[in-house]
mmCIF file of C-alpha atoms in Angstrom:
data_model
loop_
_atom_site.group_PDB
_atom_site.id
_atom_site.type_symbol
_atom_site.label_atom_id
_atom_site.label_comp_id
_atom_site.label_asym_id
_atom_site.label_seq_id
_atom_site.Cartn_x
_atom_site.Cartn_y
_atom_site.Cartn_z
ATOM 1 C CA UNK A 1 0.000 0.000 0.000
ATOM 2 C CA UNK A 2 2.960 2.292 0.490
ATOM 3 C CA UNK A 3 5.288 1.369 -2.261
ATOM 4 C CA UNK A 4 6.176 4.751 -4.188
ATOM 5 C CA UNK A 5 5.275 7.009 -1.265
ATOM 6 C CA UNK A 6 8.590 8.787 -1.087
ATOM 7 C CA UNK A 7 7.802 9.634 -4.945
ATOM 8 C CA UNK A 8 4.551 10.999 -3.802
ATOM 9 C CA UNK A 9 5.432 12.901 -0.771
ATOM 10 C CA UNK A 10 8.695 14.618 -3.009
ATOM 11 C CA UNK A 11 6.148 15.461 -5.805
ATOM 12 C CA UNK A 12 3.009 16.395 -3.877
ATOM 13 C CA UNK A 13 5.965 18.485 -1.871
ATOM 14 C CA UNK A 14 7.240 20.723 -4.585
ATOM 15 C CA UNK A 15 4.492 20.656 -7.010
ATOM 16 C CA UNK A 16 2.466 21.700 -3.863
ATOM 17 C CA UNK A 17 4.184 24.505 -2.783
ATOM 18 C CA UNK A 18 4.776 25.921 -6.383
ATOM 19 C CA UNK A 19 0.815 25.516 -7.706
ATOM 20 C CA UNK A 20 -0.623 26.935 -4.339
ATOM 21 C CA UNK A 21 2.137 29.575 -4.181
ATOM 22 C CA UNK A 22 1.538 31.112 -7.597
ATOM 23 C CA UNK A 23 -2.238 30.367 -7.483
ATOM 24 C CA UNK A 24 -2.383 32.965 -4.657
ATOM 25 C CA UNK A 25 0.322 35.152 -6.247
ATOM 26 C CA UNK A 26 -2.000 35.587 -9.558
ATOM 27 C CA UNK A 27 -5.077 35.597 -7.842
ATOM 28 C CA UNK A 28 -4.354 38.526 -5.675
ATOM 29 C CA UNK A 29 -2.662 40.525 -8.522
ATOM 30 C CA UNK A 30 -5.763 39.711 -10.368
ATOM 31 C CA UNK A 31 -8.131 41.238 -7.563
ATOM 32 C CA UNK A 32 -5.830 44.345 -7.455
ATOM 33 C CA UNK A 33 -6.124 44.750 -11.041
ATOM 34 C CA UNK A 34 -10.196 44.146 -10.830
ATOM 35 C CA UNK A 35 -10.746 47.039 -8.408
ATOM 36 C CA UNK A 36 -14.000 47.150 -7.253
ATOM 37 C CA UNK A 37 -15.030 44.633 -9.529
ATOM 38 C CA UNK A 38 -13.226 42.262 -7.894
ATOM 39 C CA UNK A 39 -15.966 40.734 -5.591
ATOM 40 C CA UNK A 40 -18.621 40.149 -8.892
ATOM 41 C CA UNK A 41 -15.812 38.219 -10.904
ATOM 42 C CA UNK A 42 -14.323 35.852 -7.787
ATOM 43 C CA UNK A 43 -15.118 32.530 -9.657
ATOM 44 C CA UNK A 44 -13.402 33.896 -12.925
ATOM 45 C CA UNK A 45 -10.594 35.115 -11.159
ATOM 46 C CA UNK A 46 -9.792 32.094 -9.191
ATOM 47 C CA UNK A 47 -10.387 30.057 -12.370
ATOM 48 C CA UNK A 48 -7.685 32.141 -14.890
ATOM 49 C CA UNK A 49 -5.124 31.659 -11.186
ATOM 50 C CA UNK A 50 -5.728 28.058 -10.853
ATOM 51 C CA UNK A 51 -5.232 27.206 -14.340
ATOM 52 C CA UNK A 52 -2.528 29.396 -15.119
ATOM 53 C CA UNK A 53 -0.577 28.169 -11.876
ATOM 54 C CA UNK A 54 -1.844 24.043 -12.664
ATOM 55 C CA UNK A 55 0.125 24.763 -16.629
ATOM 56 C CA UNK A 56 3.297 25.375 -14.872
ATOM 57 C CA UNK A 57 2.967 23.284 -12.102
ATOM 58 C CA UNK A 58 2.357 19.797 -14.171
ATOM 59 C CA UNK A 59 5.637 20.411 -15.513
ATOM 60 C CA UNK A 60 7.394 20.122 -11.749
ATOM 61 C CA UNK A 61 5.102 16.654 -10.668
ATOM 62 C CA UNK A 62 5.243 14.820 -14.408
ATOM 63 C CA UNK A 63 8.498 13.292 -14.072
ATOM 64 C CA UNK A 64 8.204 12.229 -10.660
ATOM 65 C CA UNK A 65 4.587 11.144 -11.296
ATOM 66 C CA UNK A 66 6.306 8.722 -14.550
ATOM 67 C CA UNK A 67 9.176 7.428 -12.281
ATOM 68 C CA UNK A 68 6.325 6.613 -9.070
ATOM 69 C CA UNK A 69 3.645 5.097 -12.216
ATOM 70 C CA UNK A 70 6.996 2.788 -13.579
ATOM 71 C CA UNK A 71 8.261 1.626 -10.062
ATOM 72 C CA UNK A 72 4.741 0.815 -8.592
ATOM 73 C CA UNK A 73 4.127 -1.115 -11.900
ATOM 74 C CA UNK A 74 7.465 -2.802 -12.639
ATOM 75 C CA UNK A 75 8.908 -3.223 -9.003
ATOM 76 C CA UNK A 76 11.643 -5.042 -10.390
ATOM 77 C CA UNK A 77 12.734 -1.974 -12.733
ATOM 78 C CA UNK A 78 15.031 -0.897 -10.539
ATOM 79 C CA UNK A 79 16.560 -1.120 -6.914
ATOM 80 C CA UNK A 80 15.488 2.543 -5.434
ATOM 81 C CA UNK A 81 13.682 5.789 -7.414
ATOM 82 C CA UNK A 82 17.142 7.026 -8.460
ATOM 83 C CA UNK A 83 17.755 3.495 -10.305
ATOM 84 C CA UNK A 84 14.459 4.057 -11.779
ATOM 85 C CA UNK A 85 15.340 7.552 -13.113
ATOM 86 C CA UNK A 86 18.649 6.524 -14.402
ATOM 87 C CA UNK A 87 17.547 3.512 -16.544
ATOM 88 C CA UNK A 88 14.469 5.165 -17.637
ATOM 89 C CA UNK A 89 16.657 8.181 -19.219
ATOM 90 C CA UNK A 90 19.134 5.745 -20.668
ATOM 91 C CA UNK A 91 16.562 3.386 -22.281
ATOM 92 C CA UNK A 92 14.307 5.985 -23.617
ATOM 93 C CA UNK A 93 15.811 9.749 -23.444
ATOM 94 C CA UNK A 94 15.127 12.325 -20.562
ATOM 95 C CA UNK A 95 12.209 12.806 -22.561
ATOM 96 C CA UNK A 96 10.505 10.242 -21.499
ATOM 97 C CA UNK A 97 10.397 11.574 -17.902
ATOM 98 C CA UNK A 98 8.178 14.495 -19.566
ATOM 99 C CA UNK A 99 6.156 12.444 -22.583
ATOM 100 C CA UNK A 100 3.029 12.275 -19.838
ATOM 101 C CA UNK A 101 2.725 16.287 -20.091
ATOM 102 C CA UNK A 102 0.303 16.363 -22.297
ATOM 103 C CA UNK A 103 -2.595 14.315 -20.746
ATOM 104 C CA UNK A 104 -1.237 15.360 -16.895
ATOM 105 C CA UNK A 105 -2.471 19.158 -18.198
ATOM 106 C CA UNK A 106 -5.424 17.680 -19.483
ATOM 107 C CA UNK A 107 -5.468 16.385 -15.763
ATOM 108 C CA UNK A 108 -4.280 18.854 -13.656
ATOM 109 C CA UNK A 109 -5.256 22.014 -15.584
ATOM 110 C CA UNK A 110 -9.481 21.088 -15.386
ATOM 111 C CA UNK A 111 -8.697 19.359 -11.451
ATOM 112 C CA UNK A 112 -7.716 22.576 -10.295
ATOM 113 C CA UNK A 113 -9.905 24.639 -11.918
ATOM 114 C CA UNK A 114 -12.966 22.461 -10.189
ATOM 115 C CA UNK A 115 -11.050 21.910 -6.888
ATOM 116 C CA UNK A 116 -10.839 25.706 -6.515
ATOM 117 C CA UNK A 117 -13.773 27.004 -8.058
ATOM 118 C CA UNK A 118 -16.476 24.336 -6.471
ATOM 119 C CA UNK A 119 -14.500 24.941 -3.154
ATOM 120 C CA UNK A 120 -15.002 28.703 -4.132
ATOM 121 C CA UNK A 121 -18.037 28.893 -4.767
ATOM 122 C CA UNK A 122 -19.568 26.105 -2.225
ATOM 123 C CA UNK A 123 -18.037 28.148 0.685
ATOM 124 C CA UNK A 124 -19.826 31.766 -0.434
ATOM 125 C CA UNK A 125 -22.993 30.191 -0.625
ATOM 126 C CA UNK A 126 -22.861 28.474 2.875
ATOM 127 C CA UNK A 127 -21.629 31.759 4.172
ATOM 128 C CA UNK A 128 -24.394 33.773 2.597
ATOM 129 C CA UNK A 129 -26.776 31.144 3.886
ATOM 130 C CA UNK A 130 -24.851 31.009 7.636
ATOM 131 C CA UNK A 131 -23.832 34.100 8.052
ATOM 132 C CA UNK A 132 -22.966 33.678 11.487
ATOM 133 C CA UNK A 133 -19.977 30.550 10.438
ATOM 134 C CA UNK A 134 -18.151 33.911 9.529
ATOM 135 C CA UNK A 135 -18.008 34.584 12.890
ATOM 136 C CA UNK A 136 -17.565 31.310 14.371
ATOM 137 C CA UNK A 137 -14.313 29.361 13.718
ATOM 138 C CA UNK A 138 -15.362 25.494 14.334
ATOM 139 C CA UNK A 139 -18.828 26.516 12.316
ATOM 140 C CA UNK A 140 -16.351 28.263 9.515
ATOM 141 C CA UNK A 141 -13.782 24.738 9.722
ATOM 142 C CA UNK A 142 -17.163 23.051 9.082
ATOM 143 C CA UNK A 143 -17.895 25.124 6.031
ATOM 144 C CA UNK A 144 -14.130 24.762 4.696
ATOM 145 C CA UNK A 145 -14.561 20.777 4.799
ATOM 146 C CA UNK A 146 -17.875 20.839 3.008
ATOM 147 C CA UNK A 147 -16.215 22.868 0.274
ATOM 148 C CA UNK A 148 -13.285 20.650 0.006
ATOM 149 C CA UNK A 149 -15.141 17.355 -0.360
ATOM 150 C CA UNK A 150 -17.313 18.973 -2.764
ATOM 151 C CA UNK A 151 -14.421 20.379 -4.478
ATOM 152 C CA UNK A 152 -12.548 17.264 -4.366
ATOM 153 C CA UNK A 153 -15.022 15.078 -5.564
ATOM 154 C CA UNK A 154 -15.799 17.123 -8.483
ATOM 155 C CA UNK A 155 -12.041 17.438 -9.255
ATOM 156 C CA UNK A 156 -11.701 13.693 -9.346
ATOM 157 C CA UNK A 157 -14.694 12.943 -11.563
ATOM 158 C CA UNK A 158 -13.345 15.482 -14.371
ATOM 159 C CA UNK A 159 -10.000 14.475 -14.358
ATOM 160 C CA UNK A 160 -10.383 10.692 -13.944
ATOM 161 C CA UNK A 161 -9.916 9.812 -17.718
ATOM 162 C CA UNK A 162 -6.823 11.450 -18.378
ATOM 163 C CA UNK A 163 -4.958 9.978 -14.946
ATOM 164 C CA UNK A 164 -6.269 6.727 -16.610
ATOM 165 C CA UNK A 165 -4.339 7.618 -19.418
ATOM 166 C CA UNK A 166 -1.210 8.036 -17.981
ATOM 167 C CA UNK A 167 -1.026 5.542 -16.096
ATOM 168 C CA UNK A 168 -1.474 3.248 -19.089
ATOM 169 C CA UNK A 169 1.476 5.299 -20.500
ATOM 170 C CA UNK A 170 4.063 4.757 -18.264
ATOM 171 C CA UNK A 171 3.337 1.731 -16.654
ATOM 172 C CA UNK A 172 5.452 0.222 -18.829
ATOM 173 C CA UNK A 173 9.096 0.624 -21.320
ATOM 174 C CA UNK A 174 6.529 2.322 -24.479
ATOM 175 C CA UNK A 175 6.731 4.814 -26.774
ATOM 176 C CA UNK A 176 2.886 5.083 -26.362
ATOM 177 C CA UNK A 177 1.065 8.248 -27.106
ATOM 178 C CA UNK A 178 -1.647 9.378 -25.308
ATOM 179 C CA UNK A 179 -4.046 8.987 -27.923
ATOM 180 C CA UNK A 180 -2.877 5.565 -28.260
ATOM 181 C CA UNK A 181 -2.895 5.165 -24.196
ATOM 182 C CA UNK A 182 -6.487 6.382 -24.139
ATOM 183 C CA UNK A 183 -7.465 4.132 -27.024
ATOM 184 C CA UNK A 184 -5.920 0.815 -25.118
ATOM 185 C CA UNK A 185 -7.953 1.516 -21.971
ATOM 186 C CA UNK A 186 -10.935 2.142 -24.142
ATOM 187 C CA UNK A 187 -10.702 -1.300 -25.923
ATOM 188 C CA UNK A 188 -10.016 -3.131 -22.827
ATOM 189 C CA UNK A 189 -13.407 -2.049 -21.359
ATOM 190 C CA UNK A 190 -15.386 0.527 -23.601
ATOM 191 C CA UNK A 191 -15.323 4.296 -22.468
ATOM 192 C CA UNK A 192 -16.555 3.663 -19.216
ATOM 193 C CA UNK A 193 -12.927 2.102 -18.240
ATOM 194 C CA UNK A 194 -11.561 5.734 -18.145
ATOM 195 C CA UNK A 195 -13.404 5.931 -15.141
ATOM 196 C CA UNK A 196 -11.763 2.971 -13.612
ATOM 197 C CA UNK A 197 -10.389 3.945 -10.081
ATOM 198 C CA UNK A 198 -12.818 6.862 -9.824
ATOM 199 C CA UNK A 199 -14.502 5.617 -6.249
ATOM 200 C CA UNK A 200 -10.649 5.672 -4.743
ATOM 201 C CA UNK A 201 -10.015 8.559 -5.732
ATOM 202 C CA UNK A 202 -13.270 10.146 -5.206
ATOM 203 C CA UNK A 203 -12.371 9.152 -1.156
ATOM 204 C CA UNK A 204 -8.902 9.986 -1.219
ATOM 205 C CA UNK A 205 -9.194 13.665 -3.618
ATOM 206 C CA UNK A 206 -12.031 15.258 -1.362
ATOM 207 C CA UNK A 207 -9.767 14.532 1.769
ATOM 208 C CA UNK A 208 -6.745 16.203 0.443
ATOM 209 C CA UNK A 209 -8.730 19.135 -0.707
#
């Protein structure tokens, strides 16, 4: 259950503090630039920050996210993640660490734009409905976690296919596309096997959010 988790907790690390970092960095410059327009355009404002910051943020988690995919699914690839990393740039070119890009944007890019929006957009309403969780902080928590599993869930549903995808990609030594990725998945199980894994991570999305 833990194999690959230093993978994870290095990626989720820097890709983490980058994507939230520069979220909030373009968001805020954003509102300054809105003036008193700000408040009326919230949901498009946090929607241009999260998927400007999610573009440059895929390209700091999709070569960890290849090297985790290849050493979960080919344990014997290589003794330790820097094994891993070495024969997969040898065998098939440092590209390979990046050849996921495309469908981990089609992935990230929509995930945060629902994970902030819905989380965005869930809170304000509770708030305007409860005014008084402004005031209270367990009440406003309470509001915060209801956003987050709404936010997360709906993240996870619209980005399902393409982390399908990539996993198909780089489970394995391939000079797979993603087209080609997409279409394997497809054929093993019609379109609803893009979907496949979407209860897990329809638990484990709204938690992190």
């Amino acid at each position: 259950f833990f194999y690959g988790w230093i993978l994870t907790f290095v990626s989720f690390f820097f890709w983490g503090g980058f994507s939230y970092s520069l979220t909030e960095v373009i968001r805020r410059y954003l509102v300054i630039s809105a003036g008193a327009q700000a408040t009326n355009l919230e949901i498009q404002i946090v929607l241009v920050s999260a998927s400007l910051a999610s573009f440059f943020g895929t390209f700091i988690l999709v070569p960890f996210e290849s090297v985790r995919i290849r050493s979960v699914a080919q344990p014997d690839f290589g003794k330790n993640i820097f094994d891993v990393t070495k024969r997969m740039i040898t065998e098939e070119g440092a590209w390979s660490l990046f050849s996921a890009a495309p469908p981990l944007l089609l992935k990230e890019v929509p995930f945060a734009m629902a994970k902030f929006s819905i989380f965005t957009a869930v809170t304000r309403y509770l708030y305007q409905t409860f005014p008084a969780a402004q005031e209270d902080i367990q009440l406003s928590l309470l509001v915060s976690l209801i956003g987050g599993i709404f936010g997360g869930a709906m993240a996870a549903i619209i980005s399902n296919p393409a982390d399908a995808t990539i996993s198909e990609m780089k489970k394995s030594v391939s000079d797979m596309t993603p087209l080609e990725a997409a279409n394997n998945v497809i054929e093993r199980g019609g379109y609803p096997n893009l979907m496949r894994g979407l209860p897990i991570r329809m638990a484990f999305y709204p938690l992190v959010v």
